Amino acid sequence: MTPPCRYVLPVFVLWLVSVPLLAQDLTNQSSLFEKGIALHGGAGLLAVRDEFISSEKYSGTGPFLAARWSRDHETYGYRLSLQYLFTSGLKNHNVSAELRQFSLGVDFLYPAGKMVLRGKELYFFAGPSAELFLHFRRQNIAGSGESIFNAYSAASLISAGVRSEAYCPIGAEITLDGSSQLSILSFGGRSVDPRKTGASPFRLLTLFTGLNAHGELGANYRATASLRIRIAYRLEVTRITSWDYFISGSDSFILGVTYAL
C-alpha cells in the first residue's frame, strides 16, 4: 500500500463513523431533500482516452438518462440511482466508435450542518456511497483476427466512497442545489491482452489508481405540492491507471421531474 493510501483509508473510516454520531434531526431539512421518484434526461459531450485501443482521444455527443428513488427517515435519507450514457458518434478524425456507460448507486445522507451565505441559508448533507460503474466501447472498424480483438474495450468499478450535497432555498418555490461524489476504494475490472502473461483483469484500486467522481449543479422548482422540475449541469470523470491508461469524461445538461411519494 502506498503512503498516501495509508492516511486516506483511516480518515475515511473515521469519517464514516463520525457522520452518524453528529447527525441532526432531518425533520427541519426534509422539505429540501429530494424524495420520491425522479426521471432525468439530457445531452452532453463525451471524451475518452483508452490506451488498450489507442492513445488518441475520442470525443462526441450523446444522450444522458437517469432515474432516482429517494426516501428520508428521522436522522438520514437514502437514494437509489441509475445513470446511462450512450453514443454511436465517438470520433477521432475518420475513425468512429460506439460507447455505453452505466452506473448504479446507493447513497446514505446525513444532515451535516448549515451556514448563512449572503443572507441565504445553505444546508449540507453528507454520507457514504456505493456505486457500480460499467463502460463498454466498440470501434467501428473492418478486419479480422487481432484487429477485431483490439476493437473492443471494457472497464468496471465497484466502489465505496463519499457523497456530499448542499441546498440553498432562494424563494418559496425555488431551491439551488449542488452535489459531489468521490470513490475511495474500488474493485476494478479491465480489458486485458491475454498474450501478456500475468495480466489479471481484476484488481483492488484506490482513488489514485481507480477514480470515479461526479458532481452536479442545479435548480429545483416546486410546481405543485408533489411535483418538482429540475434543470442541472453534470460533470463526470472516471480514471483507471492500473492497466492500460483509461480516462472517460462527460458533461451534460439535464432536465428532470420528481414526483413525491
PDB file of C-alpha atoms in Angstrom:
ATOM      1  CA  MET A   1       0.000   0.000   0.000  1.00  0.00           C
ATOM      2  CA  THR A   2       1.423   3.399  -0.954  1.00  0.00           C
ATOM      3  CA  PRO A   3       1.959   6.028   1.766  1.00  0.00           C
ATOM      4  CA  PRO A   4      -0.934   8.301   0.624  1.00  0.00           C
ATOM      5  CA  CYS A   5      -3.385   5.382   0.897  1.00  0.00           C
ATOM      6  CA  ARG A   6      -2.210   4.674   4.424  1.00  0.00           C
ATOM      7  CA  TYR A   7      -3.575   8.061   5.508  1.00  0.00           C
ATOM      8  CA  VAL A   8      -6.670   8.194   3.292  1.00  0.00           C
ATOM      9  CA  LEU A   9      -8.269   4.957   4.486  1.00  0.00           C
ATOM     10  CA  PRO A  10      -8.145   5.650   8.275  1.00  0.00           C
ATOM     11  CA  VAL A  11      -9.538   9.147   7.712  1.00  0.00           C
ATOM     12  CA  PHE A  12     -12.298   7.670   5.553  1.00  0.00           C
ATOM     13  CA  VAL A  13     -13.254   5.102   8.219  1.00  0.00           C
ATOM     14  CA  LEU A  14     -13.231   7.765  10.946  1.00  0.00           C
ATOM     15  CA  TRP A  15     -15.435   9.974   8.790  1.00  0.00           C
ATOM     16  CA  LEU A  16     -17.962   7.163   8.238  1.00  0.00           C
ATOM     17  CA  VAL A  17     -18.192   6.590  11.987  1.00  0.00           C
ATOM     18  CA  SER A  18     -18.445  10.256  12.942  1.00  0.00           C
ATOM     19  CA  VAL A  19     -21.142  11.343  10.482  1.00  0.00           C
ATOM     20  CA  PRO A  20     -23.984   9.267  12.024  1.00  0.00           C
ATOM     21  CA  LEU A  21     -22.910  10.372  15.524  1.00  0.00           C
ATOM     22  CA  LEU A  22     -23.039  14.033  14.528  1.00  0.00           C
ATOM     23  CA  ALA A  23     -26.251  13.667  12.516  1.00  0.00           C
ATOM     24  CA  GLN A  24     -29.008  16.144  13.277  1.00  0.00           C
ATOM     25  CA  ASP A  25     -32.758  15.678  13.117  1.00  0.00           C
ATOM     26  CA  LEU A  26     -33.764  15.582   9.458  1.00  0.00           C
ATOM     27  CA  THR A  27     -37.245  16.951  10.149  1.00  0.00           C
ATOM     28  CA  ASN A  28     -36.379  20.612   9.556  1.00  0.00           C
ATOM     29  CA  GLN A  29     -34.497  19.837   6.357  1.00  0.00           C
ATOM     30  CA  SER A  30     -36.734  17.105   4.916  1.00  0.00           C
ATOM     31  CA  SER A  31     -38.500  19.562   2.611  1.00  0.00           C
ATOM     32  CA  LEU A  32     -35.158  20.206   0.870  1.00  0.00           C
ATOM     33  CA  PHE A  33     -34.125  16.569   0.424  1.00  0.00           C
ATOM     34  CA  GLU A  34     -35.368  15.202  -2.923  1.00  0.00           C
ATOM     35  CA  LYS A  35     -37.913  12.494  -2.032  1.00  0.00           C
ATOM     36  CA  GLY A  36     -39.861  10.250  -4.380  1.00  0.00           C
ATOM     37  CA  ILE A  37     -39.223   9.073  -7.927  1.00  0.00           C
ATOM     38  CA  ALA A  38     -37.201  11.251 -10.306  1.00  0.00           C
ATOM     39  CA  LEU A  39     -36.665  10.882 -14.065  1.00  0.00           C
ATOM     40  CA  HIS A  40     -33.914  12.892 -15.750  1.00  0.00           C
ATOM     41  CA  GLY A  41     -32.889  13.252 -19.378  1.00  0.00           C
ATOM     42  CA  GLY A  42     -30.376  15.372 -21.224  1.00  0.00           C
ATOM     43  CA  ALA A  43     -27.455  15.514 -23.624  1.00  0.00           C
ATOM     44  CA  GLY A  44     -23.802  16.336 -23.370  1.00  0.00           C
ATOM     45  CA  LEU A  45     -20.230  15.995 -24.547  1.00  0.00           C
ATOM     46  CA  LEU A  46     -18.170  12.840 -24.016  1.00  0.00           C
ATOM     47  CA  ALA A  47     -14.427  12.271 -24.329  1.00  0.00           C
ATOM     48  CA  VAL A  48     -12.454   9.044 -23.874  1.00  0.00           C
ATOM     49  CA  ARG A  49      -8.796   8.087 -23.996  1.00  0.00           C
ATOM     50  CA  ASP A  50      -8.325   4.329 -23.767  1.00  0.00           C
ATOM     51  CA  GLU A  51      -4.807   3.074 -24.426  1.00  0.00           C
ATOM     52  CA  PHE A  52      -5.986  -0.534 -24.681  1.00  0.00           C
ATOM     53  CA  ILE A  53      -7.290   0.569 -28.103  1.00  0.00           C
ATOM     54  CA  SER A  54      -5.428   3.789 -28.889  1.00  0.00           C
ATOM     55  CA  SER A  55      -3.542   6.625 -27.202  1.00  0.00           C
ATOM     56  CA  GLU A  56      -5.684   9.117 -29.140  1.00  0.00           C
ATOM     57  CA  LYS A  57      -8.632  10.952 -27.615  1.00  0.00           C
ATOM     58  CA  TYR A  58     -12.098  10.210 -28.993  1.00  0.00           C
ATOM     59  CA  SER A  59     -14.969  12.641 -28.427  1.00  0.00           C
ATOM     60  CA  GLY A  60     -18.606  13.113 -29.362  1.00  0.00           C
ATOM     61  CA  THR A  61     -22.079  13.892 -28.076  1.00  0.00           C
ATOM     62  CA  GLY A  62     -24.760  11.644 -26.669  1.00  0.00           C
ATOM     63  CA  PRO A  63     -27.891  11.412 -24.520  1.00  0.00           C
ATOM     64  CA  PHE A  64     -27.948  11.094 -20.736  1.00  0.00           C
ATOM     65  CA  LEU A  65     -30.757   9.224 -18.953  1.00  0.00           C
ATOM     66  CA  ALA A  66     -31.218   8.775 -15.210  1.00  0.00           C
ATOM     67  CA  ALA A  67     -33.737   7.557 -12.647  1.00  0.00           C
ATOM     68  CA  ARG A  68     -33.666   8.043  -8.868  1.00  0.00           C
ATOM     69  CA  TRP A  69     -35.692   6.859  -5.914  1.00  0.00           C
ATOM     70  CA  SER A  70     -35.221   8.669  -2.599  1.00  0.00           C
ATOM     71  CA  ARG A  71     -36.671   8.477   0.896  1.00  0.00           C
ATOM     72  CA  ASP A  72     -35.905  10.128   4.215  1.00  0.00           C
ATOM     73  CA  HIS A  73     -36.041   8.970   7.828  1.00  0.00           C
ATOM     74  CA  GLU A  74     -35.722  10.844  11.097  1.00  0.00           C
ATOM     75  CA  THR A  75     -31.939  11.091  11.016  1.00  0.00           C
ATOM     76  CA  TYR A  76     -30.888  10.308   7.438  1.00  0.00           C
ATOM     77  CA  GLY A  77     -32.024   9.983   3.842  1.00  0.00           C
ATOM     78  CA  TYR A  78     -31.132   7.379   1.253  1.00  0.00           C
ATOM     79  CA  ARG A  79     -31.221   7.255  -2.524  1.00  0.00           C
ATOM     80  CA  LEU A  80     -31.005   4.604  -5.231  1.00  0.00           C
ATOM     81  CA  SER A  81     -29.927   5.944  -8.630  1.00  0.00           C
ATOM     82  CA  LEU A  82     -29.243   4.716 -12.164  1.00  0.00           C
ATOM     83  CA  GLN A  83     -27.479   6.582 -14.984  1.00  0.00           C
ATOM     84  CA  TYR A  84     -26.976   5.644 -18.621  1.00  0.00           C
ATOM     85  CA  LEU A  85     -24.869   7.311 -21.323  1.00  0.00           C
ATOM     86  CA  PHE A  86     -24.760   6.227 -24.958  1.00  0.00           C
ATOM     87  CA  THR A  87     -23.287   7.447 -28.219  1.00  0.00           C
ATOM     88  CA  SER A  88     -22.521   5.887 -31.588  1.00  0.00           C
ATOM     89  CA  GLY A  89     -20.697   9.017 -32.754  1.00  0.00           C
ATOM     90  CA  LEU A  90     -17.494   8.952 -30.714  1.00  0.00           C
ATOM     91  CA  LYS A  91     -14.830  10.041 -33.213  1.00  0.00           C
ATOM     92  CA  ASN A  92     -11.169  10.706 -33.800  1.00  0.00           C
ATOM     93  CA  HIS A  93     -10.729  12.079 -37.322  1.00  0.00           C
ATOM     94  CA  ASN A  94     -12.267   9.429 -39.628  1.00  0.00           C
ATOM     95  CA  VAL A  95     -12.426   6.619 -37.050  1.00  0.00           C
ATOM     96  CA  SER A  96     -15.621   6.266 -35.014  1.00  0.00           C
ATOM     97  CA  ALA A  97     -16.672   4.198 -32.014  1.00  0.00           C
ATOM     98  CA  GLU A  98     -19.757   3.262 -30.029  1.00  0.00           C
ATOM     99  CA  LEU A  99     -19.781   3.857 -26.271  1.00  0.00           C
ATOM    100  CA  ARG A 100     -22.109   2.763 -23.484  1.00  0.00           C
ATOM    101  CA  GLN A 101     -21.765   3.719 -19.806  1.00  0.00           C
ATOM    102  CA  PHE A 102     -23.990   2.572 -16.970  1.00  0.00           C
ATOM    103  CA  SER A 103     -23.882   3.226 -13.244  1.00  0.00           C
ATOM    104  CA  LEU A 104     -25.964   2.051 -10.298  1.00  0.00           C
ATOM    105  CA  GLY A 105     -25.500   3.731  -6.936  1.00  0.00           C
ATOM    106  CA  VAL A 106     -26.857   3.886  -3.406  1.00  0.00           C
ATOM    107  CA  ASP A 107     -26.260   6.802  -1.021  1.00  0.00           C
ATOM    108  CA  PHE A 108     -26.909   7.368   2.687  1.00  0.00           C
ATOM    109  CA  LEU A 109     -27.042  11.073   3.542  1.00  0.00           C
ATOM    110  CA  TYR A 110     -26.975  12.670   6.989  1.00  0.00           C
ATOM    111  CA  PRO A 111     -27.540  16.354   7.851  1.00  0.00           C
ATOM    112  CA  ALA A 112     -24.099  17.921   8.199  1.00  0.00           C
ATOM    113  CA  GLY A 113     -24.987  21.411   9.389  1.00  0.00           C
ATOM    114  CA  LYS A 114     -25.874  24.708   7.780  1.00  0.00           C
ATOM    115  CA  MET A 115     -24.412  28.148   7.214  1.00  0.00           C
ATOM    116  CA  VAL A 116     -25.643  31.584   6.172  1.00  0.00           C
ATOM    117  CA  LEU A 117     -24.227  32.935   2.913  1.00  0.00           C
ATOM    118  CA  ARG A 118     -25.215  36.481   1.941  1.00  0.00           C
ATOM    119  CA  GLY A 119     -28.428  36.235   3.890  1.00  0.00           C
ATOM    120  CA  LYS A 120     -29.375  32.814   2.471  1.00  0.00           C
ATOM    121  CA  GLU A 121     -29.309  29.579   4.472  1.00  0.00           C
ATOM    122  CA  LEU A 122     -27.201  26.804   2.982  1.00  0.00           C
ATOM    123  CA  TYR A 123     -27.959  23.250   4.222  1.00  0.00           C
ATOM    124  CA  PHE A 124     -25.432  20.402   3.915  1.00  0.00           C
ATOM    125  CA  PHE A 125     -25.835  16.619   3.748  1.00  0.00           C
ATOM    126  CA  ALA A 126     -23.023  14.043   3.635  1.00  0.00           C
ATOM    127  CA  GLY A 127     -22.590  10.302   3.906  1.00  0.00           C
ATOM    128  CA  PRO A 128     -21.188   7.064   2.478  1.00  0.00           C
ATOM    129  CA  SER A 129     -21.990   5.868  -1.021  1.00  0.00           C
ATOM    130  CA  ALA A 130     -21.508   2.743  -3.120  1.00  0.00           C
ATOM    131  CA  GLU A 131     -21.551   2.574  -6.903  1.00  0.00           C
ATOM    132  CA  LEU A 132     -21.256   0.101  -9.760  1.00  0.00           C
ATOM    133  CA  PHE A 133     -19.750   1.615 -12.935  1.00  0.00           C
ATOM    134  CA  LEU A 134     -19.665  -0.187 -16.301  1.00  0.00           C
ATOM    135  CA  HIS A 135     -18.062   1.071 -19.519  1.00  0.00           C
ATOM    136  CA  PHE A 136     -18.110  -0.656 -22.911  1.00  0.00           C
ATOM    137  CA  ARG A 137     -16.629   0.601 -26.185  1.00  0.00           C
ATOM    138  CA  ARG A 138     -16.613  -0.833 -29.702  1.00  0.00           C
ATOM    139  CA  GLN A 139     -14.555   0.570 -32.556  1.00  0.00           C
ATOM    140  CA  ASN A 140     -16.329   0.780 -35.917  1.00  0.00           C
ATOM    141  CA  ILE A 141     -13.596  -0.873 -37.983  1.00  0.00           C
ATOM    142  CA  ALA A 142     -13.453  -3.678 -40.506  1.00  0.00           C
ATOM    143  CA  GLY A 143     -10.983  -6.514 -40.189  1.00  0.00           C
ATOM    144  CA  SER A 144     -10.339  -9.883 -38.642  1.00  0.00           C
ATOM    145  CA  GLY A 145      -8.143 -11.613 -36.099  1.00  0.00           C
ATOM    146  CA  GLU A 146      -6.086  -9.239 -33.960  1.00  0.00           C
ATOM    147  CA  SER A 147      -7.764  -6.096 -35.353  1.00  0.00           C
ATOM    148  CA  ILE A 148     -11.181  -7.361 -34.250  1.00  0.00           C
ATOM    149  CA  PHE A 149      -9.878  -8.269 -30.773  1.00  0.00           C
ATOM    150  CA  ASN A 150      -8.454  -4.761 -30.328  1.00  0.00           C
ATOM    151  CA  ALA A 151     -11.740  -3.156 -31.405  1.00  0.00           C
ATOM    152  CA  TYR A 152     -13.436  -3.856 -28.062  1.00  0.00           C
ATOM    153  CA  SER A 153     -12.691  -2.443 -24.626  1.00  0.00           C
ATOM    154  CA  ALA A 154     -14.412  -2.622 -21.249  1.00  0.00           C
ATOM    155  CA  ALA A 155     -13.893  -1.214 -17.771  1.00  0.00           C
ATOM    156  CA  SER A 156     -15.756  -1.623 -14.488  1.00  0.00           C
ATOM    157  CA  LEU A 157     -15.574  -0.339 -10.917  1.00  0.00           C
ATOM    158  CA  ILE A 158     -17.405  -1.420  -7.775  1.00  0.00           C
ATOM    159  CA  SER A 159     -16.653   1.477  -5.460  1.00  0.00           C
ATOM    160  CA  ALA A 160     -17.130   2.638  -1.893  1.00  0.00           C
ATOM    161  CA  GLY A 161     -16.877   6.372  -1.438  1.00  0.00           C
ATOM    162  CA  VAL A 162     -18.346   9.561  -0.033  1.00  0.00           C
ATOM    163  CA  ARG A 163     -21.052  11.949  -1.197  1.00  0.00           C
ATOM    164  CA  SER A 164     -21.988  15.473  -0.173  1.00  0.00           C
ATOM    165  CA  GLU A 165     -24.954  17.657  -1.116  1.00  0.00           C
ATOM    166  CA  ALA A 166     -25.898  21.287  -0.475  1.00  0.00           C
ATOM    167  CA  TYR A 167     -29.281  23.029  -0.775  1.00  0.00           C
ATOM    168  CA  CYS A 168     -29.994  26.763  -0.783  1.00  0.00           C
ATOM    169  CA  PRO A 169     -33.647  27.949  -0.841  1.00  0.00           C
ATOM    170  CA  ILE A 170     -33.870  31.292  -2.657  1.00  0.00           C
ATOM    171  CA  GLY A 171     -37.645  31.586  -2.553  1.00  0.00           C
ATOM    172  CA  ALA A 172     -40.818  29.786  -1.606  1.00  0.00           C
ATOM    173  CA  GLU A 173     -40.700  27.606  -4.737  1.00  0.00           C
ATOM    174  CA  ILE A 174     -37.067  27.608  -5.939  1.00  0.00           C
ATOM    175  CA  THR A 175     -34.057  25.820  -4.424  1.00  0.00           C
ATOM    176  CA  LEU A 176     -30.495  25.768  -5.736  1.00  0.00           C
ATOM    177  CA  ASP A 177     -28.540  22.563  -5.162  1.00  0.00           C
ATOM    178  CA  GLY A 178     -25.109  21.070  -5.661  1.00  0.00           C
ATOM    179  CA  SER A 179     -23.572  17.654  -5.102  1.00  0.00           C
ATOM    180  CA  SER A 180     -20.235  15.860  -5.356  1.00  0.00           C
ATOM    181  CA  GLN A 181     -19.271  12.200  -5.103  1.00  0.00           C
ATOM    182  CA  LEU A 182     -15.850  10.571  -4.914  1.00  0.00           C
ATOM    183  CA  SER A 183     -14.764   6.929  -4.861  1.00  0.00           C
ATOM    184  CA  ILE A 184     -12.234   5.923  -2.188  1.00  0.00           C
ATOM    185  CA  LEU A 185     -11.721   2.185  -2.646  1.00  0.00           C
ATOM    186  CA  SER A 186     -12.776   0.122  -5.681  1.00  0.00           C
ATOM    187  CA  PHE A 187     -12.703  -3.383  -7.074  1.00  0.00           C
ATOM    188  CA  GLY A 188     -11.844  -2.823 -10.726  1.00  0.00           C
ATOM    189  CA  GLY A 189     -12.109  -4.815 -13.920  1.00  0.00           C
ATOM    190  CA  ARG A 190     -10.452  -4.074 -17.250  1.00  0.00           C
ATOM    191  CA  SER A 191      -9.923  -5.477 -20.727  1.00  0.00           C
ATOM    192  CA  VAL A 192      -6.518  -7.151 -20.910  1.00  0.00           C
ATOM    193  CA  ASP A 193      -4.470  -8.708 -23.681  1.00  0.00           C
ATOM    194  CA  PRO A 194      -4.360 -12.495 -22.997  1.00  0.00           C
ATOM    195  CA  ARG A 195      -0.994 -12.647 -24.772  1.00  0.00           C
ATOM    196  CA  LYS A 196       0.547 -10.711 -21.861  1.00  0.00           C
ATOM    197  CA  THR A 197       1.340 -13.268 -19.163  1.00  0.00           C
ATOM    198  CA  GLY A 198       0.300 -12.385 -15.647  1.00  0.00           C
ATOM    199  CA  ALA A 199      -2.144  -9.686 -16.700  1.00  0.00           C
ATOM    200  CA  SER A 200      -5.103 -10.089 -14.341  1.00  0.00           C
ATOM    201  CA  PRO A 201      -8.392  -8.445 -15.409  1.00  0.00           C
ATOM    202  CA  PHE A 202      -9.381  -7.717 -11.770  1.00  0.00           C
ATOM    203  CA  ARG A 203      -7.614  -5.639  -9.113  1.00  0.00           C
ATOM    204  CA  LEU A 204      -8.219  -3.703  -5.913  1.00  0.00           C
ATOM    205  CA  LEU A 205      -7.873   0.028  -6.596  1.00  0.00           C
ATOM    206  CA  THR A 206      -7.580   3.204  -4.552  1.00  0.00           C
ATOM    207  CA  LEU A 207      -8.713   6.669  -5.592  1.00  0.00           C
ATOM    208  CA  PHE A 208      -5.196   7.179  -7.014  1.00  0.00           C
ATOM    209  CA  THR A 209      -5.440   4.189  -9.389  1.00  0.00           C
ATOM    210  CA  GLY A 210      -9.210   3.897  -9.916  1.00  0.00           C
ATOM    211  CA  LEU A 211     -11.012   7.216  -9.558  1.00  0.00           C
ATOM    212  CA  ASN A 212     -14.734   7.650 -10.186  1.00  0.00           C
ATOM    213  CA  ALA A 213     -16.051  11.146  -9.425  1.00  0.00           C
ATOM    214  CA  HIS A 214     -19.022  13.247 -10.456  1.00  0.00           C
ATOM    215  CA  GLY A 215     -20.851  16.387  -9.433  1.00  0.00           C
ATOM    216  CA  GLU A 216     -23.949  18.409 -10.263  1.00  0.00           C
ATOM    217  CA  LEU A 217     -25.188  21.993 -10.009  1.00  0.00           C
ATOM    218  CA  GLY A 218     -28.916  22.553 -10.414  1.00  0.00           C
ATOM    219  CA  ALA A 219     -32.104  24.403  -9.593  1.00  0.00           C
ATOM    220  CA  ASN A 220     -35.424  22.924  -8.438  1.00  0.00           C
ATOM    221  CA  TYR A 221     -38.828  24.499  -8.973  1.00  0.00           C
ATOM    222  CA  ARG A 222     -41.795  23.260  -6.930  1.00  0.00           C
ATOM    223  CA  ALA A 223     -44.613  23.206  -9.496  1.00  0.00           C
ATOM    224  CA  THR A 224     -47.154  21.560  -7.166  1.00  0.00           C
ATOM    225  CA  ALA A 225     -47.127  20.003  -3.704  1.00  0.00           C
ATOM    226  CA  SER A 226     -45.942  16.693  -5.185  1.00  0.00           C
ATOM    227  CA  LEU A 227     -44.146  17.701  -8.410  1.00  0.00           C
ATOM    228  CA  ARG A 228     -40.731  19.319  -8.828  1.00  0.00           C
ATOM    229  CA  ILE A 229     -38.994  20.355 -12.037  1.00  0.00           C
ATOM    230  CA  ARG A 230     -35.192  20.447 -12.150  1.00  0.00           C
ATOM    231  CA  ILE A 231     -32.522  21.727 -14.516  1.00  0.00           C
ATOM    232  CA  ALA A 232     -28.886  20.855 -13.861  1.00  0.00           C
ATOM    233  CA  TYR A 233     -25.345  20.579 -15.173  1.00  0.00           C
ATOM    234  CA  ARG A 234     -23.483  17.306 -14.515  1.00  0.00           C
ATOM    235  CA  LEU A 235     -19.753  16.588 -14.770  1.00  0.00           C
ATOM    236  CA  GLU A 236     -18.366  13.042 -14.531  1.00  0.00           C
ATOM    237  CA  VAL A 237     -14.788  11.708 -14.654  1.00  0.00           C
ATOM    238  CA  THR A 238     -13.530   8.112 -14.431  1.00  0.00           C
ATOM    239  CA  ARG A 239      -9.792   7.379 -14.473  1.00  0.00           C
ATOM    240  CA  ILE A 240      -8.057   3.980 -14.221  1.00  0.00           C
ATOM    241  CA  THR A 241      -4.267   3.624 -14.315  1.00  0.00           C
ATOM    242  CA  SER A 242      -3.542   0.083 -13.067  1.00  0.00           C
ATOM    243  CA  TRP A 243      -3.761  -1.332 -16.604  1.00  0.00           C
ATOM    244  CA  ASP A 244      -3.564   0.463 -19.947  1.00  0.00           C
ATOM    245  CA  TYR A 245      -4.349   4.102 -19.168  1.00  0.00           C
ATOM    246  CA  PHE A 246      -8.072   4.888 -19.296  1.00  0.00           C
ATOM    247  CA  ILE A 247      -9.940   8.142 -18.732  1.00  0.00           C
ATOM    248  CA  SER A 248     -13.542   8.963 -19.570  1.00  0.00           C
ATOM    249  CA  GLY A 249     -15.211  12.323 -19.047  1.00  0.00           C
ATOM    250  CA  SER A 250     -18.619  13.775 -19.776  1.00  0.00           C
ATOM    251  CA  ASP A 251     -20.554  16.935 -19.088  1.00  0.00           C
ATOM    252  CA  SER A 252     -24.313  17.042 -19.600  1.00  0.00           C
ATOM    253  CA  PHE A 253     -27.195  19.458 -19.301  1.00  0.00           C
ATOM    254  CA  ILE A 254     -30.195  17.789 -17.679  1.00  0.00           C
ATOM    255  CA  LEU A 255     -33.928  18.355 -17.354  1.00  0.00           C
ATOM    256  CA  GLY A 256     -35.841  16.266 -14.819  1.00  0.00           C
ATOM    257  CA  VAL A 257     -39.036  15.846 -12.836  1.00  0.00           C
ATOM    258  CA  THR A 258     -39.544  14.434  -9.338  1.00  0.00           C
ATOM    259  CA  TYR A 259     -42.839  13.066  -8.077  1.00  0.00           C
ATOM    260  CA  ALA A 260     -43.069  12.925  -4.295  1.00  0.00           C
ATOM    261  CA  LEU A 261     -44.496   9.707  -2.839  1.00  0.00           C
TER     262      LEU A 261
END
